[in-house]
Coordinates of C-alpha atoms and ligand atoms in Angstrom, one line a residue:
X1 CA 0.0 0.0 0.0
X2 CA 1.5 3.2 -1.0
X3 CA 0.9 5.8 2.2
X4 CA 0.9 9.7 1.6
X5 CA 4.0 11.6 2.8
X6 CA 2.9 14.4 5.9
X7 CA 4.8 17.0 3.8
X8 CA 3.0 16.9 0.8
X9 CA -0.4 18.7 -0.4
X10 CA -2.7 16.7 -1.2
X11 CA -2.8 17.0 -5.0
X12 CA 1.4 16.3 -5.2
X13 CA 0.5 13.3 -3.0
X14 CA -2.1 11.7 -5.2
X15 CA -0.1 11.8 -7.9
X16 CA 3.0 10.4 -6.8
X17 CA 0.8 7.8 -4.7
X18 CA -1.1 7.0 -8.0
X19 CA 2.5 6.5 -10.3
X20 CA 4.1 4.5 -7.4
X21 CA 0.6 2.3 -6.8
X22 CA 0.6 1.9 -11.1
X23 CA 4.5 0.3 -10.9
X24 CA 3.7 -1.8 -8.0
X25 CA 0.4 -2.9 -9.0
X26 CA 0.5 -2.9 -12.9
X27 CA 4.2 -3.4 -14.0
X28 CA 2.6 -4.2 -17.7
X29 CA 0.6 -0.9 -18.0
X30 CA 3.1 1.3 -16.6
X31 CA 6.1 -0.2 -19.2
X32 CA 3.8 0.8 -21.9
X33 CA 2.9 4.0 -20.5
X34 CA 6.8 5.0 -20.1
X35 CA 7.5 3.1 -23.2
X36 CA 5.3 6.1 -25.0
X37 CA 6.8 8.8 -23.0
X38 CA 9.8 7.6 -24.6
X39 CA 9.0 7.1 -28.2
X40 CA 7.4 10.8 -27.9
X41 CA 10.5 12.3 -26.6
X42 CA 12.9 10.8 -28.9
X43 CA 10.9 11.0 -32.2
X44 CA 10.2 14.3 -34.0
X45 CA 6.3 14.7 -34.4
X46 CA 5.8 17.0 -37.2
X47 CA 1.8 16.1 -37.2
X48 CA -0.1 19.0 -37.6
X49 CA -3.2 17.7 -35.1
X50 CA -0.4 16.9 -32.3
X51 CA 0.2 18.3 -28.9
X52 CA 2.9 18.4 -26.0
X53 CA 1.0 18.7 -22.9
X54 CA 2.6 20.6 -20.1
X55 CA 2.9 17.9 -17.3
X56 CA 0.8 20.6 -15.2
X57 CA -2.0 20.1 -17.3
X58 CA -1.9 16.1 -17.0
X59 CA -1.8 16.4 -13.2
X60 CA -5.2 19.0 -13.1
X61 CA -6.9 15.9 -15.7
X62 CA -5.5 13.1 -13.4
X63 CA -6.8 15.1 -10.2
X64 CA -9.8 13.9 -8.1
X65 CA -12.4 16.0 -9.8
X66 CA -12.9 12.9 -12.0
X67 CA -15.0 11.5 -9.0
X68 CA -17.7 14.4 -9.1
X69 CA -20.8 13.7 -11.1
X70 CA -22.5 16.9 -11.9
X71 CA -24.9 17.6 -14.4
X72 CA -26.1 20.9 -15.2
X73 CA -23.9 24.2 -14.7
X74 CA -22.4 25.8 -11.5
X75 CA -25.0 27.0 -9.5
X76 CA -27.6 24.6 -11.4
X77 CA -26.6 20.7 -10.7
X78 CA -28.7 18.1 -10.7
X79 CA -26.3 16.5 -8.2
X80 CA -25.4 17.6 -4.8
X81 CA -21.6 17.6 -4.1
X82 CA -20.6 19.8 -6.6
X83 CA -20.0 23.4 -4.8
X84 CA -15.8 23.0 -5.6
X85 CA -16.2 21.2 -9.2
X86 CA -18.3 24.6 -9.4
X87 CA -15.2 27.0 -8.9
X88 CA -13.5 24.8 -11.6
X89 CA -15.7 25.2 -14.1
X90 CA -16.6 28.7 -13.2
X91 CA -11.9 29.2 -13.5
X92 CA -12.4 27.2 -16.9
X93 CA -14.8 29.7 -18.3
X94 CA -14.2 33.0 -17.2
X95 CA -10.3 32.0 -18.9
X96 CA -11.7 30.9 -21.7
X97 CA -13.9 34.3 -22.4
X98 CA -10.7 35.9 -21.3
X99 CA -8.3 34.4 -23.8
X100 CA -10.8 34.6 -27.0
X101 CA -12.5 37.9 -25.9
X102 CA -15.9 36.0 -26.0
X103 CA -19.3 36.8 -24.3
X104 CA -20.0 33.2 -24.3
X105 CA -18.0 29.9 -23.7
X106 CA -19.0 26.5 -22.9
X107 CA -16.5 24.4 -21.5
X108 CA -18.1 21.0 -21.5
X109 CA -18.0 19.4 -24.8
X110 CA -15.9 16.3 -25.2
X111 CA -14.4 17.2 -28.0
X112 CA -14.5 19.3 -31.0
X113 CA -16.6 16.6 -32.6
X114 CA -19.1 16.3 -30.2
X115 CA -18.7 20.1 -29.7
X116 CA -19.8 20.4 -33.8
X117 CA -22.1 17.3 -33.9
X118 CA -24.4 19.0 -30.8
X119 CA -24.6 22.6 -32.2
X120 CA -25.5 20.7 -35.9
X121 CA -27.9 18.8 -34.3
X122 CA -29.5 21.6 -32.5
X123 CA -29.8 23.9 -35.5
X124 CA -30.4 21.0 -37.9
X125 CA -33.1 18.8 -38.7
X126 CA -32.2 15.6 -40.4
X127 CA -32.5 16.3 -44.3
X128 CA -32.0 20.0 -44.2
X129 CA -28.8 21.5 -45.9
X130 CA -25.4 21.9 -44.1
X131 CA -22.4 23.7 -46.5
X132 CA -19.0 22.8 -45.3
X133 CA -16.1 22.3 -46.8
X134 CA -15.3 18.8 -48.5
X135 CA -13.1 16.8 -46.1
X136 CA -10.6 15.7 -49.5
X137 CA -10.2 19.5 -50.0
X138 CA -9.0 20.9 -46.5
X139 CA -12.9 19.8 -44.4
X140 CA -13.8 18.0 -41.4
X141 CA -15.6 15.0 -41.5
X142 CA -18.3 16.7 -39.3
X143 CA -18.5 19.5 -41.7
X144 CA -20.7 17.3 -43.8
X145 CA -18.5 14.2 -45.0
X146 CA -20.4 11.2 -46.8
X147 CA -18.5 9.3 -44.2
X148 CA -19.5 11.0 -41.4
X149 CA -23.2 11.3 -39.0
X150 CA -22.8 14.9 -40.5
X151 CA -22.8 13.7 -44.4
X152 CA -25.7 11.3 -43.9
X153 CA -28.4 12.9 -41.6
X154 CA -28.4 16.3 -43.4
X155 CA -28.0 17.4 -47.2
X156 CA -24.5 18.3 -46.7
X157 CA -23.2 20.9 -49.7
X158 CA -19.4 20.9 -49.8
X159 CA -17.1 23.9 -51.1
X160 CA -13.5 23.1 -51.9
X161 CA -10.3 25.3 -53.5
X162 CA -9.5 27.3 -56.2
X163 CA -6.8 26.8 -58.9
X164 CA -4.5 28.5 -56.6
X165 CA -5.2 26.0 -53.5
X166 CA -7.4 28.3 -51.6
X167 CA -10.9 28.3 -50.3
X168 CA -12.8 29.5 -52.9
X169 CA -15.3 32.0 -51.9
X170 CA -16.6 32.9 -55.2
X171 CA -18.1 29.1 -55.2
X172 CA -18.9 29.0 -51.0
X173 CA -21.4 32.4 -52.5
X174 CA -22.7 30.4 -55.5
X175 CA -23.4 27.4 -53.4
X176 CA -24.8 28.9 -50.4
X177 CA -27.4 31.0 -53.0
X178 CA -28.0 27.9 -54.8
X179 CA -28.7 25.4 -52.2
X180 CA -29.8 27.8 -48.9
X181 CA -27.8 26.2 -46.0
X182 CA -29.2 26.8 -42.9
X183 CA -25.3 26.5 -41.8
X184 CA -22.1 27.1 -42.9
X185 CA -19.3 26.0 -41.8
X186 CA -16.0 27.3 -41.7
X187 CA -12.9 25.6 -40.8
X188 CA -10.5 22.9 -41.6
X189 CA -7.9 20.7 -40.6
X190 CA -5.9 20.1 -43.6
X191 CA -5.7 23.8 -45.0
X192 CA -2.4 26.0 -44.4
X193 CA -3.9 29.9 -45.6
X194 CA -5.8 32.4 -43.5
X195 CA -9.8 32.2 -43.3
X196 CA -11.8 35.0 -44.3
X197 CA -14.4 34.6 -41.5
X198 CA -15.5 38.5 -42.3
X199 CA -16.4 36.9 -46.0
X200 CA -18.3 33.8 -45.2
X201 CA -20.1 35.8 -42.1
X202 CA -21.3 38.0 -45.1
X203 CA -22.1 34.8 -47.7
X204 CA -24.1 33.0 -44.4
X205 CA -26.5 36.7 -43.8
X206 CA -26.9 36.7 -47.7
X207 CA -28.8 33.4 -47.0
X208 CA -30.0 33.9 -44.0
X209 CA -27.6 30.8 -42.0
X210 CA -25.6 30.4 -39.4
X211 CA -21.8 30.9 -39.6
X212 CA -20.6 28.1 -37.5
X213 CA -16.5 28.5 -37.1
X214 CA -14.5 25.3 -36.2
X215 CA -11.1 26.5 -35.0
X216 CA -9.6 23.2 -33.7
X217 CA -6.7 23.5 -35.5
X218 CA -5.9 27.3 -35.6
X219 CA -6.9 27.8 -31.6
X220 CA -3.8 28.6 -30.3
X221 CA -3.0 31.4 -33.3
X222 CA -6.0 33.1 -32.8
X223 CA -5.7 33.3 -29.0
X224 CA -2.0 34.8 -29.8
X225 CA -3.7 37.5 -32.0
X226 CA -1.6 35.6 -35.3
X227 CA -4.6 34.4 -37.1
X228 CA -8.0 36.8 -37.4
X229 CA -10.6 35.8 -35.1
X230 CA -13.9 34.2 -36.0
X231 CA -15.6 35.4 -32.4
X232 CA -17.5 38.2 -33.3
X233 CA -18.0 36.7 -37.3
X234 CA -19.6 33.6 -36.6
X235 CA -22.3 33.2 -34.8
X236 CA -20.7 30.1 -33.0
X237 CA -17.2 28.7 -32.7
X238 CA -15.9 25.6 -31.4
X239 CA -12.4 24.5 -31.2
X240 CA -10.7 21.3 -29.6
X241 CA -8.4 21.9 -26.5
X242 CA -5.7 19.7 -27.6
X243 CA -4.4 20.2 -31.2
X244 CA -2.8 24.1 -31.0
X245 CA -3.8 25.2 -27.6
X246 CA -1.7 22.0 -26.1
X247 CA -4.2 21.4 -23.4
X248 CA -6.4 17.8 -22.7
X249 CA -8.5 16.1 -25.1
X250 CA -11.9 18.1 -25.2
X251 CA -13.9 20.8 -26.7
X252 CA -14.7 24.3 -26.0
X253 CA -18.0 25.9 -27.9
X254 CA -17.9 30.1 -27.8
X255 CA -19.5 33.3 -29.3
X256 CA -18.7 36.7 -29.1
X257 CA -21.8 39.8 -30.4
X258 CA -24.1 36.9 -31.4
X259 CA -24.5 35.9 -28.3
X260 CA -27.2 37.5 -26.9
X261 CA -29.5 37.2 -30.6
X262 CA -33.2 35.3 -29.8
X263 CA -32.4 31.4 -29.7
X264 CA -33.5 29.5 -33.0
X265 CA -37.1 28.3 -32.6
X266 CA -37.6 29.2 -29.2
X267 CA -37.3 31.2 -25.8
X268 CA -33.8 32.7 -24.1
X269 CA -30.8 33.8 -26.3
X270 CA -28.3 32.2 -28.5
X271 CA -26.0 31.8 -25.5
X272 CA -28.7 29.7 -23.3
X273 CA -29.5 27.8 -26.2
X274 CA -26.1 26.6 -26.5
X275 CA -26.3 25.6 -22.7
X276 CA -29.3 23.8 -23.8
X277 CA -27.4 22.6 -26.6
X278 CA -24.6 20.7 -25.0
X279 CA -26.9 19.6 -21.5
X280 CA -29.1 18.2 -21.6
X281 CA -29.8 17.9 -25.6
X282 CA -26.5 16.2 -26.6
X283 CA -24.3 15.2 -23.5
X284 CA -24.2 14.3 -19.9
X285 CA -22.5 14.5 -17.1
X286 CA -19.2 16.8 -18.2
X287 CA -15.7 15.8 -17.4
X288 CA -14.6 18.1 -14.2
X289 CA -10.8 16.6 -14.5
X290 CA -10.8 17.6 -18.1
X291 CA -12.7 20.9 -17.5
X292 CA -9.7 21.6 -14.7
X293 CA -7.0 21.0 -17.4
X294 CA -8.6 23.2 -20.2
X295 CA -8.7 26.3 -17.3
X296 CA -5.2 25.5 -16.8
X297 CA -4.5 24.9 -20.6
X298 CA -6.4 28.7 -21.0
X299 CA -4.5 30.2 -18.7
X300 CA -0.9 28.9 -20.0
X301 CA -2.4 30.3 -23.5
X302 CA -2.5 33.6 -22.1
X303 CA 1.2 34.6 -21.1
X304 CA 3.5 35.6 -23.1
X305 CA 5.6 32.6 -23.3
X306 CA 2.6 30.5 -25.3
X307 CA 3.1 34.2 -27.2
X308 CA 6.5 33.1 -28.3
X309 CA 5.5 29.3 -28.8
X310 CA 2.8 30.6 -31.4
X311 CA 5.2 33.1 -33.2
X312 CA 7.6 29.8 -33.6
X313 CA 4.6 28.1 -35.0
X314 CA 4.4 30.3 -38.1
X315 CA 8.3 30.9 -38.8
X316 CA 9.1 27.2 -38.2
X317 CA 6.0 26.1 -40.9
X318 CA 6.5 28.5 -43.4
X319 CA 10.4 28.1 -43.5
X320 CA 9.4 24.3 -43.3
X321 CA 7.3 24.9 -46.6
X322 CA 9.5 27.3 -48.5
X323 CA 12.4 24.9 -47.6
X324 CA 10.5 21.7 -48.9
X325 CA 9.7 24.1 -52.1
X326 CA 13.3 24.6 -53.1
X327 CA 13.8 21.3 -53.3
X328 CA 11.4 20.7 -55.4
X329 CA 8.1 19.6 -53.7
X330 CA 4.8 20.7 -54.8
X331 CA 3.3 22.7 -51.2
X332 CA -0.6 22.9 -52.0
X333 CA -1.1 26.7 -52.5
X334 CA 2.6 27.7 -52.5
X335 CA 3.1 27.6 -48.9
X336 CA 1.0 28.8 -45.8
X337 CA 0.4 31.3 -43.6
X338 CA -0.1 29.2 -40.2
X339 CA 0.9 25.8 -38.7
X340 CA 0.3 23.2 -41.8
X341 CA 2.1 22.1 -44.6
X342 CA 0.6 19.9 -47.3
X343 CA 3.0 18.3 -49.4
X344 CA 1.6 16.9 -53.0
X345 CA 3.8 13.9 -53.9
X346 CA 2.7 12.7 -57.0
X347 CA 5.6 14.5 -58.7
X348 CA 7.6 12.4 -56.6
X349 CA 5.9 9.2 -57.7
X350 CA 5.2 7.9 -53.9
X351 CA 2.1 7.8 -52.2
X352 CA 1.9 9.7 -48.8
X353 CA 1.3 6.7 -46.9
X354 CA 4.8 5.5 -48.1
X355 CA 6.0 8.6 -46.9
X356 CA 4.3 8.1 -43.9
X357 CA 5.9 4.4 -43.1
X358 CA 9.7 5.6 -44.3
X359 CA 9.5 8.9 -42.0
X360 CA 8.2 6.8 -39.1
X361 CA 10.9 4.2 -39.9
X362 CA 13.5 7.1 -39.5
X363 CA 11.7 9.0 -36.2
X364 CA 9.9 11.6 -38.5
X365 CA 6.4 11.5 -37.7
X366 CA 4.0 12.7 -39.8
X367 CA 0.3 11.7 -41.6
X368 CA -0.8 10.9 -45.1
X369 CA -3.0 13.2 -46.6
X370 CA -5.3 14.0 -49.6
X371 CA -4.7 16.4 -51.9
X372 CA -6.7 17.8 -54.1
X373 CA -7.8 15.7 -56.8
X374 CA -6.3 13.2 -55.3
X375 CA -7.8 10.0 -56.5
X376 CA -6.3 7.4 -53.9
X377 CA -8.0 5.9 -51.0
X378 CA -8.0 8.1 -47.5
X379 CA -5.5 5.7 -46.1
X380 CA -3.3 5.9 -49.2
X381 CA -3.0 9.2 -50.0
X382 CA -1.3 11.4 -52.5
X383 CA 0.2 13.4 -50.3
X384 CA 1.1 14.0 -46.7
X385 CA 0.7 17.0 -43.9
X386 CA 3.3 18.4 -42.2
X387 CA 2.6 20.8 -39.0
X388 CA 5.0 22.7 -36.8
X389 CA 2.9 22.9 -33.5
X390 CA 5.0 20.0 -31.8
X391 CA 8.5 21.4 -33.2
X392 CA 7.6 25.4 -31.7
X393 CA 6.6 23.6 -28.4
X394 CA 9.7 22.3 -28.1
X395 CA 11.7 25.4 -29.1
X396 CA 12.8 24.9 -32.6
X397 CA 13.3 27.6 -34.8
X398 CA 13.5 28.4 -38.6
X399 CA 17.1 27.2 -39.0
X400 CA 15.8 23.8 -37.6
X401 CA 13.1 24.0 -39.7
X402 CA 15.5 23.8 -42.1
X403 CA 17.3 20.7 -41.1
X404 CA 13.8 18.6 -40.4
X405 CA 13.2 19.7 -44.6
X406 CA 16.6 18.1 -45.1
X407 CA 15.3 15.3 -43.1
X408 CA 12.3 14.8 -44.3
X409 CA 13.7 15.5 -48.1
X410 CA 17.0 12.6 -47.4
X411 CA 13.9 10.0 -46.6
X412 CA 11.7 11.0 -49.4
X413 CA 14.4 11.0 -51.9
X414 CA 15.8 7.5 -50.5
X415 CA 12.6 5.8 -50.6
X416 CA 12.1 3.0 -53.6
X417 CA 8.6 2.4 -54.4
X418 CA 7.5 -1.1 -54.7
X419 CA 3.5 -0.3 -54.6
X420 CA 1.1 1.8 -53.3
X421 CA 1.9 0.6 -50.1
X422 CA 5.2 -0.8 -50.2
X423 CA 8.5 0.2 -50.8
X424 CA 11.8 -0.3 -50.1
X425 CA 14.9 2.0 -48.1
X426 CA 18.4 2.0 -47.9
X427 CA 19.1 0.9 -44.3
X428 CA 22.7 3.5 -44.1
X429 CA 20.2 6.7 -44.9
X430 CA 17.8 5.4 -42.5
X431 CA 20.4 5.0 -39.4
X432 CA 21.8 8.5 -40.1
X433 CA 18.6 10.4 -40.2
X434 CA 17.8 8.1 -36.9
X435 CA 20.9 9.7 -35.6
X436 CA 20.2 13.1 -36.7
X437 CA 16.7 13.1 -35.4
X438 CA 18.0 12.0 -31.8
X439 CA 19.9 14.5 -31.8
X440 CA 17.5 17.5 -32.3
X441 CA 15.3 15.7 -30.1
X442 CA 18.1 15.9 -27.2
X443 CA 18.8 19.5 -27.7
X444 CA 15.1 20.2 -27.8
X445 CA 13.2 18.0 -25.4
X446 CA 9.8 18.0 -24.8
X447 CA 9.3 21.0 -22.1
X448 CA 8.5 19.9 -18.6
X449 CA 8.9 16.3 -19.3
X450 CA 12.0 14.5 -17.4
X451 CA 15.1 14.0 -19.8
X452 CA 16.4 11.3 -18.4
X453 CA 14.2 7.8 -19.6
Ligands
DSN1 N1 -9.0 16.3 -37.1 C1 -8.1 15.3 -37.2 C2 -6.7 15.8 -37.6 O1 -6.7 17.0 -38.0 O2 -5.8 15.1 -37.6 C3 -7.9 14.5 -35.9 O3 -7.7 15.4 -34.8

């Protein structure tokens, strides 16, 4: 039995009690648990949905708030117990309007998914029309994919690109006029250029819809002030916790001058309705542990050191992408203006998720990716996407942007295609970019977690 020490508080002592109990009690979990500490500290993750969590962050989402049921809001629980869970949540929120200058936030969603899928669901009835952008052009698959709840419960319209690889408003207008969305959505996760939210807030009043922003994977540049905000465009914005704003697993829904407009089809304002939209419509009981780590995660977002992380961000993609575009790689729209990098390879004659399996091989970990008109299957690929949000966490600049090009352009370059999923590498390139990579993950570690595995 692992005791507490008198010396500690009590949230140091749970924690330590917990890791010590997880050794002596599960030897098999904890290897695997440390063997993934270790694989993320001594691999380069240039994967544009990643995260490094500050290790203060895991302890608020591994604290006892998990043990508090609590449905409803602070003040308004339909369980007793709940008067300290309340403070969290109340911390979680007021940060959260803080960070994005919002009138409204609502810290409960499980994720961004859920986050979209309840606000849809709300606003939607099954059949009517959703415009979002197509998931093989930059989309979500809760913007409306076939594949997706999204695609097959409402007559989902998608917009895609231009000829010069960016959203193409001109067609977003034509489409929303043509079919008469009741939302739009704007947003994307594969998709490395600014979003006019001004533009499609003007497209969605044209038609009379709502302008529904999903920020997931911009969340962190528009709380630095990098990227425009959609707050006071859309009606409603959501964002994950855990892509840009390095924070737990979970979803955030806000909304800025909207706020206060009558509710859709019914009593109260756009802001209760969205209470009404997450509990009781769409979810339960929220998650108080993972509500303490986004008010921590909210808070880190604020000082100026996340300030620095995002500016890294942008000069460590876009040196990334020019870098990969001397050497000759096709960057879908030329090269971008925020965390992602999509890299067409069909000029290279591999697919991406060959270019996947030979970076992982090597300790460069990235994802396969459509591209547009790409005609291979979602887990083959034509291209892949590159992101520099793990790499500016750790402290990496534009010169070692540089080098992870070199990297990434020594693999690519090595690689002998036998198939569309097969291929073959010289083992001597492979140990030296292994070496290489352990280096730059040495001289950058991940921050706040222990060097020595
Ligand atoms: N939205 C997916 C991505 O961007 O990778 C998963 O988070």
């Amino acid at each position: 039995m692992v005791e507490a020490s008198v010396t500690e508080d009590s949230v140091t002592a749970i924690t330590r009690m917990g890791t010590d109990a997880l050794l002596e009690q599960d030897p098999e979990l904890h290897d695997v648990l440390a063997r993934e500490q270790r694989r993320q500290a001594g691999t380069l993750s240039l994967v544009a949905s990643s995260s490094v969590v500050d290790p203060s962050v895991l302890v608020a989402q591994a604290s006892a708030a998990v043990n508090v049921t609590a449905e409803g809001y602070p003040g308004r629980r339909y369980h007793a117990g709940c008067e300290v869970v309340d403070d969290i949540e109340r911390l979680a929120v007021t940060r959260a309007l803080r960070l994005f200058g919002a009138s409204y936030a609502n810290v409960q969603p499980h994720s961004a998914t859920t986050a979209n899928y309840a606000v849809l669901a709300a606003l939607l009835r099954p059949g009517e029309v959703l415009l979002g952008m197509k998931l093989a052009e930059g989309g979500h698959l809760t913007h409306g994919s076939p594949a997706a709840y999204a695609g097959q419960y409402y007559r989902a319209i998608g917009y895609g690109l231009d000829a010069s690889g960016r959203i193409d408003y001109d067609q977003v207008s034509e489409l929303a006029h043509a079919h008469g969305p009741k939302v739009i959505v704007c947003g994307a996760t594969a998709y490395s250029r600014v979003v006019d939210f001004a533009r499609f807030r003007a497209i969605a009043d044209e038609v009379g819809a709502y302008l529904l922003a999903d920020i997931s994977h911009i969340a962190g540049l528009v709380a630095a002030g990098l990227h425009p905000s959609p707050i006071d465009h859309a009606h409603i914005t959501t964002a994950c916790t855990h892509k840009q704003l390095f924070g737990p697993r979970g979803g955030l829904i806000l909304s800025g001058r909207d706020h206060d407009l009558p509710a859709p089809r019914g009593s109260g304002t756009l802001a209760s309705f969205l209470q009404r939209t997450i509990f009781p419509f769409y979810q339960g009981a929220p998650a108080l542990n993972v509500i303490a780590a986004k008010a921590r995660t909210f808070a880190a977002a604020a000082t100026p050191e996340f300030n620095e992380t995002a500016h890294r961000i942008l000069g460590f993609a876009s040196s990334l992408a020019d870098s990969l575009a001397l050497r000759g790689y096709d960057i879908v729209s030329g090269g971008t203006e925020n965390h992602t990098v999509l890299v067409d390879l069909r000029n290279l004659g591999i697919t991406g998720l060959v270019a996947e399996l030979a970076l992982e091989e090597c300790g460069i970990v990235v994802n396969k990716n459509r591209v547009p008109d790409d005609t291979t299957p979602a887990l083959v690929g034509a291209g892949i996407r590159l992101g520099s949000n793990g790499a500016a966490c750790r402290g990496m600049s534009e010169a070692d942007a540089q080098q992870c090009a070199d990297l990434v352009d020594t693999v690519l370059r090595a690689i002998e295609p036998v198939g569309p999923r097969e291929y073959l590498l010289d083992p001597q390139v492979c140990a030296d970019v292994r070496s290489q990579v352990a280096s730059l993950c040495a001289k950058y570690p991940l921050p706040g977690y222990p060097t020595e595995l």
